[in-house]
C-alpha cells in the first residue's frame, strides 16, 4: 500500500507531533484530517487496549458548531431524537437523516447552552447539510467548525490516568455525560465516551495550543500504567459492534436498519419523519447483524456481498480475525429473510467465496 | 510517513487495479476516495507529463447529480455564475458560495439536460449543502452521487491517444466543451478539460464496469506514445496556478479573493450575492498570488504564514521546487498591502524562516 502525506486540505492535528513520535504506522483520512489506524499492529494494539490505557488522537471527530437563537429549532429539524429530553451535561447519539430517512451521519451531540450545540461528527460534511437547511429556512444560527480536537483516553486504566491529570472528580462522570474541567487554566469538556467498549473518556480540547501539553501530561502521568498511543481499533470495535458510518451504514440505510430505531423518538416534525413512519411501525427489511466468517479472509478493503442462491441478501464492510475470540468477526447489513441467528450465508470476499453465520449478539 | 488502506468508507475506484499495477507510490483521500499522488516521483511524473501523455484516475472528482423540475432553480441558488448563458455542451467552472459569500467548493458543472446537471466537485460534500437548500426550500429535485468516475488523459500527446480510442472527432472538442462518444456500446461524456495545463481530456466514465476496459484500451493504444499512469501533479499544477480547494482557498475566502470574480456574473438573486456586493465593487482585501520562495524549503504539509514586521499578511499552502523553472514555486493568499509583484515578504516555513517574492504571473 502507498504512503500518504498531510497538507492544508488533509490536515495534521494538534497531537500529530506526539502521534509521529509514538511511531504511527498507518493513517486514514477522516473529515479532511489524519486519523491513525495502527501503531505496533492492529492485533497488538487491541491486546494492549484491553489491558492498559491508550491515548487516541481523534481530532478528526470534528465539531459542527450550531449557535444562535434558532439553534434548537435547527437541531430539531435534523435530529430524529427528542432533543427536549436532553440534560444539560448529556452527550446525545443522534442519527441525522435526510428527507427520505437516509442516514447522513451519526454524530454525538453536546449541549453547551440552550442556543449552542456541538455535533461530533462521523466522516462527512454534515455542516454543509445543516447550513443548507439553515439558509433554506432562513434560520438565525451560525454554523462553523470551532478549534476543538477530541482526545480519547480508553482502556481499563483510563479512570486512574484521567484522575491523575484532571482530579478524582473524573470518576464521578457518568456514561455519556460530561463535566467542564480545567487544564492549564482552560476549561475543557471531559465526557465519559469513546469508540471502544474498554471504558474511558473523550476530552474536547478547545484550543490547539493545549494539544501537546495535554498529550505530554497524560503520558507523563501514565508511565507506570503502561500508557501507549493508540487509535480506534478495528478488531476491538468490530467485536464490540461499534458501527463505522460510511462503511457499515450509509445514506442508503435508515436508522432502523442500523439498529438505531430507539433514537428516533422525537415528537417534533423532523425532516425525514414521514419517510420513516413505515419502518417505525413494521421494522426494517434489513438490519445490522454480527457475523462469523469461516476460513482465512484477508483484509476487507471494500464491500463483500452476502449471497443466497446467487441472490444478494446483504453485505459486509467490516471483517477481521479476532485473536481473543479466535474467529473472524464481522458486521453485516442482512436482509430480513436471512438475519436470524444461526443462518449460514455465502459471502464473496475479495479473496474467494466463504461461509458466514449470523450471530445472536456481538462479542461484548 | 505512514501507509493507508482502502475500505468501503475510503473507497477504491473502478481503475484501482490499473493504478496498483502501474506502481502507485502515494495516495491521498479526496471525496472519501483514493487519489494517487505520485508514481515514479513527483518530479519525474511532471517531466513525463509535459512531454508525453498520462492517464489519471480522478474518480474522486465525484459528481453531484441534480435532477428534476427545479434543477435549474437550485443551480441558480448555489451558483454565482449566470447559468442562462451556459451552452448545452459546455463545462462551467462554478465557485459555489455560502450566504456570506464564502467558498464552499469550486466544481465544474455539466448540463446534461435542462433539468439535469452534474457538479464535478473538489474535496467536500457539496451535495449535503445542495440537499439542505433543496429540502429547506422545498424544491422538487433529486440529489445523489451517480456511478460516474472521471478518467483524465493529459499531456501533449493526449489528442493523438484519444483519437485512437474515440476517433478523430475528439480533436474537434473545444476547451471546456464536451461530446458524447461511444465506448463499448456505452455513451460517455468526453470533455476537453483537466487539472493540468498540458492539454487533454476528461472522460466521465458512467458505469464502473467500463473502468478497466477503458483503462486497458488507452494503454494498449498508447504504447508507442510512451503513455504512463499519472495523477494531478503538484509541481505542474503550482507552476500553472491551478488552485486546490481546501489548501489554497477555503470557506473563509470569497471567489474574488481566489481571482474568480469573473465567474460571479449571475443576474439572479443567488445565495451570498448581497454579501459579495462590496467586494464586487471594490475588490477583495487579499488575493491569490504566485510567489517564489528562496532557499531550500522541504515539504509543505500545512499552512505557512507570510509575515511583515511580525504581522501576518497572508499564507502559503502550496509550495514545491520546480526543476523546469529552477525556483521554488508557490501559491499564496496575500493581503492587498503586500500583493504587488516584486514585494518581498518573510515566510515561516516548517523548516525555518525564508524570503518570498510576489510574482506578476504564474509560470504558464
XYZ file of C-alpha atoms in Angstrom:
728
model
C 0.000 0.000 0.000
C 1.033 3.538 -0.704
C 2.018 6.342 1.656
C 0.077 9.476 2.490
C 1.312 12.991 3.218
C -0.584 15.740 5.034
C -1.400 19.134 3.533
C -3.630 22.036 4.474
C -6.511 20.061 2.921
C -5.656 16.736 4.605
C -4.889 18.265 7.939
C -2.480 17.351 10.673
C -3.870 17.646 14.204
C -2.769 19.379 17.418
C -1.416 15.969 18.530
C 0.389 14.974 15.300
C 3.795 15.584 16.841
C 3.024 13.090 19.602
C 1.474 10.597 17.217
C 4.534 10.669 14.942
C 6.937 10.371 17.867
C 4.946 7.354 19.094
C 5.669 5.580 15.808
C 2.340 5.626 13.979
C 2.448 3.144 11.081
C -0.897 3.674 9.360
C -3.224 6.579 8.713
C -6.628 7.043 7.226
C -8.327 10.329 6.374
C -11.471 11.291 8.226
C -13.184 14.644 7.933
C -10.265 16.008 5.890
C -7.868 15.128 8.721
C -5.334 12.415 9.512
C -6.525 9.600 11.778
C -4.024 6.946 12.907
C -5.052 3.348 12.177
C -2.330 1.374 13.954
C 0.907 1.690 15.906
C 2.548 -1.654 16.747
C -0.052 -3.586 14.760
C -3.841 -3.840 14.966
C -3.781 -7.078 16.992
C -1.018 -5.917 19.335
C -2.765 -2.562 19.802
C -6.059 -4.356 20.590
C -4.464 -6.569 23.215
C -2.852 -3.587 24.901
C -6.079 -1.561 24.795
C -7.934 -4.315 26.648
C -5.345 -4.469 29.450
C -3.980 -0.985 29.953
C -4.783 2.534 28.775
C -4.297 4.338 25.480
C -4.385 7.943 24.337
C -6.086 8.374 20.963
C -5.788 11.322 18.616
C -9.384 11.518 17.390
C -9.186 15.187 16.395
C -10.924 14.103 13.200
C -14.153 13.871 15.182
C -14.678 17.478 14.114
C -17.367 19.552 15.770
C -20.217 21.120 13.835
C -20.989 24.174 15.925
C -24.593 25.368 15.807
C -25.044 28.604 17.664
C -27.731 31.261 17.787
C -31.384 31.901 18.625
C -32.608 29.171 16.248
C -30.046 26.533 17.278
C -32.571 24.253 18.980
C -35.005 24.703 16.106
C -32.343 23.519 13.655
C -31.338 20.622 15.906
C -34.968 19.514 15.990
C -35.150 19.604 12.189
C -32.092 17.445 11.608
C -32.420 15.125 14.609
C -34.932 12.242 14.898
C -34.163 12.201 18.626
C -36.244 14.026 21.207
C -33.991 16.987 21.976
C -36.225 18.244 24.800
C -35.203 15.301 26.965
C -31.506 16.127 26.684
C -29.927 17.024 30.028
C -27.504 19.942 30.237
C -24.479 17.652 30.750
C -25.522 14.931 28.377
C -23.918 13.526 25.205
C -26.628 12.506 22.774
C -26.108 9.992 19.995
C -28.116 11.401 17.089
C -28.596 9.561 13.773
C -29.082 12.546 11.420
C -31.265 11.698 8.409
C -32.322 13.270 5.120
C -35.875 13.814 3.839
C -36.073 10.162 2.788
C -34.915 8.915 6.194
C -31.453 8.022 4.886
C -28.539 8.308 7.295
C -26.433 11.425 6.737
C -24.190 10.928 9.759
C -24.293 9.566 13.315
C -22.827 12.326 15.475
C -22.678 12.623 19.237
C -24.188 15.942 20.161
C -23.331 18.048 23.174
C -25.450 20.887 24.501
C -23.190 23.717 25.644
C -26.113 26.091 26.206
C -29.721 26.309 25.112
C -28.612 28.150 21.986
C -25.307 26.357 21.460
C -24.658 22.783 20.319
C -21.726 20.766 19.060
C -22.154 17.755 16.821
C -19.110 15.468 16.976
C -19.422 14.025 13.502
C -18.503 10.811 11.771
C -16.803 11.144 8.381
C -18.811 13.577 6.240
C -19.501 17.277 5.918
C -22.751 17.287 7.871
C -22.205 21.011 8.463
C -22.982 21.568 4.799
C -26.400 19.928 5.183
C -27.091 21.852 8.388
C -26.017 25.074 6.681
C -28.222 24.356 3.673
C -31.243 23.742 5.898
C -30.491 26.893 7.930
C -30.072 29.069 4.833
C -33.016 27.444 3.074
C -35.311 28.025 6.030
C -33.865 31.414 6.961
C -32.855 30.336 10.466
C -30.870 32.645 12.726
C -27.863 30.412 13.507
C -24.171 30.356 12.808
C -22.673 27.089 11.640
C -18.953 26.554 11.674
C -16.140 24.299 12.817
C -14.540 25.520 16.044
C -10.936 24.810 17.065
C -11.904 21.723 19.061
C -9.963 18.456 18.777
C -11.128 15.454 20.784
C -8.522 13.314 22.515
C -9.721 9.935 23.758
C -8.342 8.087 26.781
C -9.509 4.470 26.543
C -8.897 1.227 28.390
C -9.428 -0.295 31.840
C -6.901 2.075 33.437
C -8.454 5.187 31.863
C -10.128 6.310 35.116
C -6.862 6.116 37.000
C -4.892 8.013 34.373
C -7.538 10.699 33.969
C -7.844 11.110 37.743
C -4.128 11.830 37.934
C -4.403 14.610 35.344
C -7.886 16.055 35.951
C -8.508 15.008 39.571
C -10.636 12.384 41.283
C -13.784 14.127 40.060
C -13.478 12.357 36.704
C -14.591 9.131 38.394
C -17.984 10.728 39.012
C -18.660 11.380 35.339
C -21.414 9.026 34.234
C -21.615 7.303 30.837
C -22.371 9.776 28.037
C -22.284 12.691 30.483
C -19.645 15.384 30.722
C -18.028 17.828 33.122
C -16.076 21.000 32.407
C -12.653 20.531 33.985
C -9.667 22.874 33.998
C -6.379 22.095 32.288
C -3.641 24.737 32.403
C -6.264 27.395 33.060
C -8.540 26.375 30.177
C -11.870 24.668 30.876
C -12.238 21.542 28.745
C -15.265 19.334 28.264
C -14.472 15.840 29.539
C -17.041 13.185 28.653
C -17.250 9.516 29.541
C -17.458 8.224 25.987
C -15.276 6.876 23.205
C -15.276 4.440 20.315
C -14.349 1.310 22.277
C -16.031 -0.785 24.938
C -12.986 -0.736 27.211
C -14.227 2.308 29.119
C -12.784 5.762 29.091
C -13.162 9.403 28.229
C -13.082 11.917 25.428
C -11.562 15.308 26.122
C -12.801 18.043 23.799
C -9.589 20.044 23.538
C -10.672 23.593 22.744
C -7.614 25.495 21.531
C -4.956 23.694 19.500
C -2.265 25.159 21.761
C -3.414 22.861 24.591
C -2.954 19.756 22.417
C 0.642 18.727 23.016
C 0.729 19.927 26.652
C -2.247 17.661 27.403
C -0.753 14.789 25.397
C 2.511 15.129 27.312
C 0.747 15.419 30.686
C -1.145 12.177 30.058
C 1.987 10.291 29.052
C 3.993 11.668 31.981
C 1.263 10.708 34.449
C 0.714 7.252 32.974
C 4.192 5.832 32.656
C 3.630 3.186 35.357
C 0.197 2.413 33.866
C 1.849 1.313 30.617
C 0.069 4.086 28.692
C 0.525 3.967 24.925
C -0.562 5.946 21.906
C -3.462 4.166 20.250
C -6.367 4.762 17.931
C -9.805 3.358 17.160
C -9.028 -0.333 16.825
C -10.598 -2.317 14.007
C -10.585 -5.595 15.955
C -11.964 -4.272 19.238
C -14.641 -2.145 17.594
C -15.986 -4.983 15.425
C -16.041 -7.339 18.434
C -17.936 -4.579 20.252
C -20.397 -3.920 17.424
C -19.444 -0.270 17.032
C -20.612 0.847 13.595
C -18.477 2.881 11.207
C -20.507 5.400 9.235
C -19.570 5.183 5.566
C -18.626 1.515 5.900
C -21.298 -0.331 7.868
C -24.071 2.098 7.054
C -24.548 4.947 4.606
C -27.160 7.243 3.125
C -28.997 4.268 1.625
C -29.677 2.980 5.149
C -32.215 4.174 7.703
C -31.597 4.356 11.457
C -33.907 1.346 11.864
C -31.699 -0.698 9.568
C -28.728 0.292 11.729
C -30.425 -0.792 14.939
C -30.788 2.845 15.948
C -34.583 2.986 15.896
C -34.712 3.756 19.609
C -33.092 7.108 18.872
C -35.980 8.089 16.571
C -38.314 9.311 19.283
C -38.795 12.986 18.516
C -42.363 14.289 18.890
C -41.431 17.129 16.537
C -41.818 17.160 12.786
C -38.184 16.494 11.923
C -37.049 16.135 8.315
C -37.496 12.511 7.232
C -40.094 11.604 9.867
C -42.807 10.822 7.317
C -40.445 8.677 5.298
C -39.510 6.639 8.375
C -43.099 6.039 9.502
C -43.498 2.691 7.781
C -40.264 1.311 9.261
C -41.146 2.749 12.661
C -44.291 0.634 12.615
C -43.202 -2.519 10.834
C -39.465 -2.580 11.285
C -36.850 -2.515 8.517
C -36.376 -5.073 5.759
C -32.676 -5.462 6.537
C -30.592 -4.768 9.599
C -27.099 -4.782 11.069
C -26.050 -8.240 12.303
C -22.890 -9.743 13.776
C -21.440 -12.497 11.627
C -18.688 -15.087 11.875
C -16.887 -15.906 8.624
C -15.192 -19.289 8.167
C -11.664 -19.774 6.895
C -8.925 -17.265 6.198
C -10.340 -13.971 4.991
C -7.560 -11.399 4.495
C -8.236 -7.683 4.555
C -11.681 -6.279 3.801
C -10.926 -3.281 1.565
C -14.441 -2.691 0.268
C -17.829 -4.358 0.433
C -18.392 -8.132 0.385
C -21.730 -9.438 -0.915
C -23.766 -11.918 1.102
C -25.346 -14.391 -1.304
C -28.133 -16.966 -1.114
C -28.880 -18.998 -4.252
C -26.977 -16.408 -6.257
C -29.104 -13.524 -4.970
C -27.590 -10.754 -2.850
C -29.087 -10.754 0.650
C -26.814 -8.182 2.244
C -23.183 -7.136 2.537
C -20.264 -6.928 4.923
C -17.861 -3.969 5.059
C -16.075 -4.751 8.348
C -14.395 -8.095 8.966
C -11.222 -9.106 10.771
C -9.719 -12.017 12.656
C -10.172 -11.733 16.415
C -7.307 -13.288 18.384
C -9.401 -13.089 21.573
C -12.449 -14.924 20.230
C -10.481 -16.985 17.707
C -12.949 -16.378 14.880
C -13.339 -13.893 12.032
C -15.708 -11.272 13.447
C -17.767 -9.220 11.010
C -20.517 -6.634 10.780
C -23.101 -7.087 8.052
C -26.278 -5.497 6.764
C -28.513 -8.532 6.299
C -31.930 -8.934 4.681
C -34.790 -9.976 6.966
C -35.026 -13.307 5.131
C -31.553 -14.259 6.346
C -30.980 -12.326 9.553
C -31.919 -14.959 12.131
C -29.061 -16.191 14.328
C -27.601 -19.425 13.022
C -28.410 -18.668 9.373
C -25.492 -19.602 7.145
C -24.896 -17.423 4.085
C -22.311 -17.462 1.316
C -20.041 -14.431 1.244
C -17.999 -13.230 -1.706
C -14.778 -11.912 -0.181
C -12.086 -10.361 -2.335
C -10.054 -13.493 -1.593
C -12.711 -16.024 -2.619
C -16.052 -17.454 -1.502
C -16.510 -18.191 2.200
C -19.372 -19.132 4.519
C -20.724 -16.736 7.128
C -23.060 -17.398 10.044
C -25.353 -14.854 11.678
C -24.670 -14.494 15.415
C -27.176 -13.650 18.131
C -25.051 -10.853 19.552
C -21.753 -9.019 19.256
C -18.877 -10.263 21.328
C -19.123 -7.628 24.052
C 5.106 8.745 6.535
C 2.507 6.108 7.242
C 0.568 3.853 4.886
C -3.117 3.972 4.032
C -5.561 1.138 3.292
C -8.882 1.421 1.454
C -12.231 0.428 2.948
C -15.860 0.919 1.986
C -15.575 4.416 3.517
C -12.256 5.322 1.850
C -13.192 3.879 -1.488
C -11.183 2.261 -4.198
C -12.109 3.286 -7.749
C -13.059 1.463 -10.968
C -9.427 1.984 -12.040
C -7.675 0.917 -8.803
C -6.498 -2.341 -10.306
C -4.697 -0.452 -13.067
C -3.328 2.143 -10.675
C -1.883 -0.528 -8.388
C -0.409 -2.482 -11.298
C 1.235 0.739 -12.522
C 3.103 1.017 -9.223
C 1.397 3.888 -7.427
C 3.591 5.040 -4.530
C 1.464 7.682 -2.823
C -2.216 8.236 -2.191
C -4.320 10.968 -0.739
C -8.029 10.809 0.089
C -10.413 13.058 -1.799
C -14.178 12.875 -1.533
C -13.915 9.688 0.539
C -11.947 8.040 -2.270
C -8.329 7.172 -3.037
C -6.470 9.609 -5.302
C -2.916 8.754 -6.392
C -0.293 11.440 -5.653
C 2.759 10.042 -7.424
C 4.101 7.086 -9.345
C 7.838 7.312 -10.166
C 8.219 10.541 -8.188
C 6.544 13.941 -8.401
C 9.401 15.498 -10.430
C 9.771 12.522 -12.752
C 5.998 12.355 -13.244
C 5.913 16.107 -14.039
C 8.657 15.824 -16.649
C 6.881 12.937 -18.348
C 3.525 14.728 -18.269
C 4.997 17.702 -20.111
C 6.456 15.523 -22.902
C 4.114 12.619 -23.416
C 0.645 11.555 -22.265
C -0.697 10.240 -18.969
C -3.889 8.527 -17.846
C -5.126 9.798 -14.487
C -7.570 8.088 -12.131
C -9.533 11.111 -10.947
C -12.620 9.129 -9.965
C -12.549 11.176 -6.774
C -13.947 14.086 -8.772
C -17.340 12.776 -7.735
C -20.468 14.064 -9.414
C -23.248 15.768 -7.510
C -26.268 14.914 -9.621
C -29.099 17.459 -9.530
C -32.128 16.225 -11.404
C -35.758 17.233 -11.536
C -38.127 20.081 -12.407
C -36.378 22.510 -10.017
C -32.806 21.599 -11.018
C -32.066 24.917 -12.730
C -33.684 26.818 -9.870
C -31.349 25.094 -7.397
C -28.320 25.662 -9.639
C -29.175 29.354 -9.734
C -29.354 29.475 -5.943
C -25.973 27.894 -5.336
C -24.102 29.336 -8.325
C -22.866 32.935 -8.620
C -22.415 32.284 -12.348
C -25.017 33.176 -14.953
C -26.454 29.753 -15.720
C -28.644 31.056 -18.556
C -25.558 31.625 -20.694
C -24.443 28.002 -20.409
C -24.413 26.164 -23.742
C -25.738 22.625 -23.943
C -22.261 21.128 -24.436
C -20.414 23.416 -22.040
C -18.423 22.714 -18.865
C -18.923 25.572 -16.454
C -16.488 26.371 -13.635
C -18.725 27.443 -10.753
C -17.390 28.788 -7.437
C -20.235 27.732 -5.107
C -20.596 30.052 -2.110
C -22.498 30.197 1.167
C -24.742 33.002 2.412
C -21.683 35.011 3.479
C -20.003 34.618 0.093
C -17.512 32.067 1.424
C -16.310 29.385 -0.960
C -17.965 26.006 -0.408
C -16.401 24.304 -3.413
C -15.263 25.038 -6.959
C -16.918 22.394 -9.125
C -17.071 22.110 -12.884
C -20.696 21.755 -13.835
C -22.094 19.971 -16.859
C -25.596 20.382 -18.203
C -26.916 17.020 -19.345
C -30.421 18.373 -19.926
C -32.423 21.403 -18.866
C -33.474 19.545 -15.725
C -30.283 17.558 -15.167
C -26.857 18.774 -14.014
C -23.667 17.237 -12.730
C -21.263 19.106 -10.493
C -17.779 17.598 -10.618
C -16.706 18.601 -7.128
C -13.465 19.406 -5.378
C -12.920 17.769 -1.975
C -16.032 18.316 0.134
C -19.606 17.073 0.446
C -21.217 19.893 -1.534
C -24.177 17.555 -2.141
C -25.056 17.976 1.533
C -25.326 21.749 1.118
C -27.331 21.381 -2.107
C -29.597 18.850 -0.400
C -30.085 21.130 2.595
C -31.047 24.056 0.354
C -33.387 21.845 -1.679
C -35.089 20.396 1.421
C -35.148 23.763 3.168
C -36.779 25.468 0.194
C -38.976 22.522 -0.735
C -37.533 22.164 -4.245
C -38.530 19.291 -6.499
C -35.113 17.790 -7.257
C -33.228 14.615 -6.531
C -29.666 14.936 -5.346
C -27.355 11.974 -5.354
C -23.988 10.645 -6.461
C -24.239 8.645 -9.689
C -21.825 5.861 -10.667
C -19.610 8.241 -12.670
C -15.812 8.163 -12.364
C -13.775 10.663 -14.372
C -10.616 9.456 -16.062
C -8.266 12.168 -17.311
C -5.948 11.885 -20.309
C -3.388 14.692 -20.069
C -0.263 15.782 -21.879
C 0.815 16.987 -25.342
C 0.032 13.604 -26.942
C -3.456 13.426 -25.395
C -5.238 14.296 -28.647
C -3.441 11.556 -30.523
C -4.125 8.902 -27.883
C -7.778 9.874 -27.509
C -8.260 9.920 -31.295
C -7.030 6.339 -31.475
C -9.593 5.200 -28.889
C -12.578 7.513 -29.514
C -11.953 8.574 -33.130
C -10.708 11.722 -34.856
C -13.802 13.581 -33.664
C -12.138 14.210 -30.276
C -9.875 16.775 -31.952
C -12.932 18.917 -32.623
C -13.884 19.183 -28.953
C -13.210 22.759 -27.843
C -11.826 23.800 -24.440
C -14.387 23.225 -21.666
C -16.856 21.701 -24.128
C -17.887 18.072 -24.354
C -19.194 15.443 -26.755
C -20.960 12.164 -26.045
C -18.857 9.428 -27.609
C -19.391 5.667 -27.612
C -17.100 3.209 -25.873
C -18.045 -0.484 -25.993
C -21.653 0.476 -26.650
C -21.901 2.976 -23.770
C -22.081 6.693 -24.498
C -19.556 8.574 -22.358
C -19.158 12.294 -21.891
C -15.716 13.351 -23.134
C -14.695 16.895 -22.252
C -11.620 18.907 -23.134
C -10.607 19.744 -19.579
C -8.370 18.519 -16.773
C -6.281 19.727 -13.869
C -3.096 20.478 -15.801
C -2.102 22.964 -18.463
C -0.608 20.310 -20.738
C -3.856 19.880 -22.639
C -6.144 16.893 -22.624
C -9.480 15.406 -21.801
C -11.638 14.103 -19.003
C -13.831 11.091 -19.711
C -16.846 10.823 -17.405
C -16.983 7.041 -17.126
C -20.610 6.222 -16.349
C -20.748 2.645 -15.118
C -17.877 1.223 -13.068
C -17.798 -1.843 -15.302
C -16.344 0.285 -18.133
C -13.450 1.429 -15.958
C -10.740 -1.184 -16.529
C -11.722 -1.872 -20.168
C -11.234 1.838 -20.923
C -8.011 1.963 -18.897
C -6.667 -1.046 -20.800
C -7.778 0.336 -24.171
C -5.912 3.594 -23.552
C -2.722 1.821 -22.515
C -2.903 -0.619 -25.442
C -3.391 2.222 -27.922
C -0.702 4.423 -26.419
C 2.277 2.115 -26.070
C 4.317 3.899 -28.768
C 3.267 7.271 -27.316
C 5.009 6.395 -24.048
C 1.705 6.562 -22.152
C 2.010 6.243 -18.360
C -0.274 6.213 -15.379
C -0.169 9.632 -13.735
C -2.140 11.848 -11.430
C -2.644 15.535 -10.680
C 0.938 16.704 -10.322
C 1.871 19.057 -7.509
C 4.729 20.675 -9.447
C 2.922 21.207 -12.745
C -0.270 22.466 -11.121
C 1.506 25.044 -8.958
C 3.552 26.262 -11.948
C 0.220 26.535 -13.798
C -1.583 28.358 -10.975
C -4.287 25.715 -10.600
C -5.858 26.185 -7.174
C -6.577 23.328 -4.778
C -9.781 23.834 -2.836
C -9.154 23.137 0.846
C -5.498 24.157 0.541
C -5.216 27.392 -1.446
C -8.728 28.579 -0.661
C -11.421 27.595 1.776
C -14.738 28.712 3.215
C -13.072 31.793 4.716
C -12.265 33.023 1.204
C -14.542 34.616 -1.373
C -14.369 33.973 -5.136
C -12.901 37.479 -5.540
C -10.047 36.559 -3.215
C -9.406 33.499 -5.364
C -9.302 35.509 -8.565
C -12.628 34.019 -9.610
C -14.626 37.245 -9.593
C -15.334 36.962 -13.315
C -17.457 33.902 -12.579
C -19.749 35.920 -10.291
C -21.968 37.322 -13.020
C -25.404 35.916 -12.259
C -28.297 38.361 -12.675
C -30.330 36.152 -10.324
C -30.552 36.511 -6.571
C -28.168 33.670 -5.683
C -27.321 32.878 -2.065
C -24.408 35.064 -0.983
C -24.896 37.751 -3.617
C -25.576 40.513 -1.091
C -22.546 39.524 0.955
C -20.299 39.728 -2.108
C -21.567 43.130 -3.254
C -18.851 45.145 -1.511
C -16.045 43.021 -2.980
C -17.722 43.059 -6.381
C -17.445 46.847 -6.340
C -14.160 47.469 -4.542
C -12.266 44.235 -4.968
C -11.035 41.952 -2.189
C -8.591 42.819 0.601
C -6.420 39.797 -0.168
C -5.963 37.640 -3.215
C -4.206 34.610 -4.684
C -0.692 35.426 -5.881
C 2.206 33.432 -7.338
C 5.312 33.550 -5.159
C 8.904 32.428 -5.369
C 10.490 31.283 -2.108
C 14.257 31.495 -1.625
C 16.440 28.698 -0.312
C 15.598 25.075 0.396
C 12.035 24.664 1.565
C 11.203 20.989 2.054
C 7.633 19.712 2.003
C 4.691 21.998 2.723
C 2.455 19.875 4.944
C 0.183 22.634 6.204
C -0.053 26.397 6.033
C 2.944 28.770 6.085
C 2.420 32.316 7.363
C 3.571 35.318 5.344
C 4.925 37.921 7.758
C 5.754 41.624 7.566
C 7.120 43.282 10.697
C 5.832 40.350 12.704
C 2.273 40.756 11.389
C 0.648 38.075 9.262
C -0.084 39.336 5.748
C -1.172 36.080 4.175
C -0.280 32.423 3.901
C 1.013 29.781 1.530
C -0.359 26.224 1.394
C 1.219 25.046 -1.867
C 4.964 25.256 -2.476
C 7.422 22.993 -4.246
C 10.719 23.115 -6.104
C 10.264 23.373 -9.870
C 13.048 21.646 -11.810
C 11.859 23.346 -15.020
C 11.934 26.909 -13.683
C 14.671 26.239 -11.127
C 12.899 28.099 -8.321
C 10.543 27.192 -5.500
C 7.101 27.955 -6.933
C 4.276 28.732 -4.529
C 0.659 29.822 -4.340
C -0.234 32.320 -1.619
C -3.228 34.264 -0.358
C -1.684 37.725 0.109
C -3.044 40.889 1.694
C -3.539 43.884 -0.589
C -0.773 45.762 1.248
C 1.764 43.216 0.073
C 0.410 41.740 -3.138
C 2.229 43.854 -5.714
C 4.741 41.984 -7.892
C 8.259 42.336 -6.547
C 7.181 42.674 -2.920
C 9.414 40.619 -0.664
C 7.802 39.011 2.389
C 9.100 36.803 5.167
C 7.609 33.322 5.236
C 7.550 30.979 8.197
C 8.024 27.511 6.705
C 8.002 24.406 8.871
C 11.738 24.190 8.159
C 12.608 27.763 9.171
C 12.192 31.369 8.040
C 12.635 32.133 4.337
C 12.040 35.056 1.997
C 9.289 35.037 -0.626
C 8.737 37.383 -3.558
C 5.411 38.111 -5.219
C 5.461 37.344 -8.958
C 3.495 39.076 -11.687
C 2.132 35.848 -13.108
C 2.174 32.068 -12.795
C 4.695 30.143 -14.844
C 2.308 29.058 -17.570
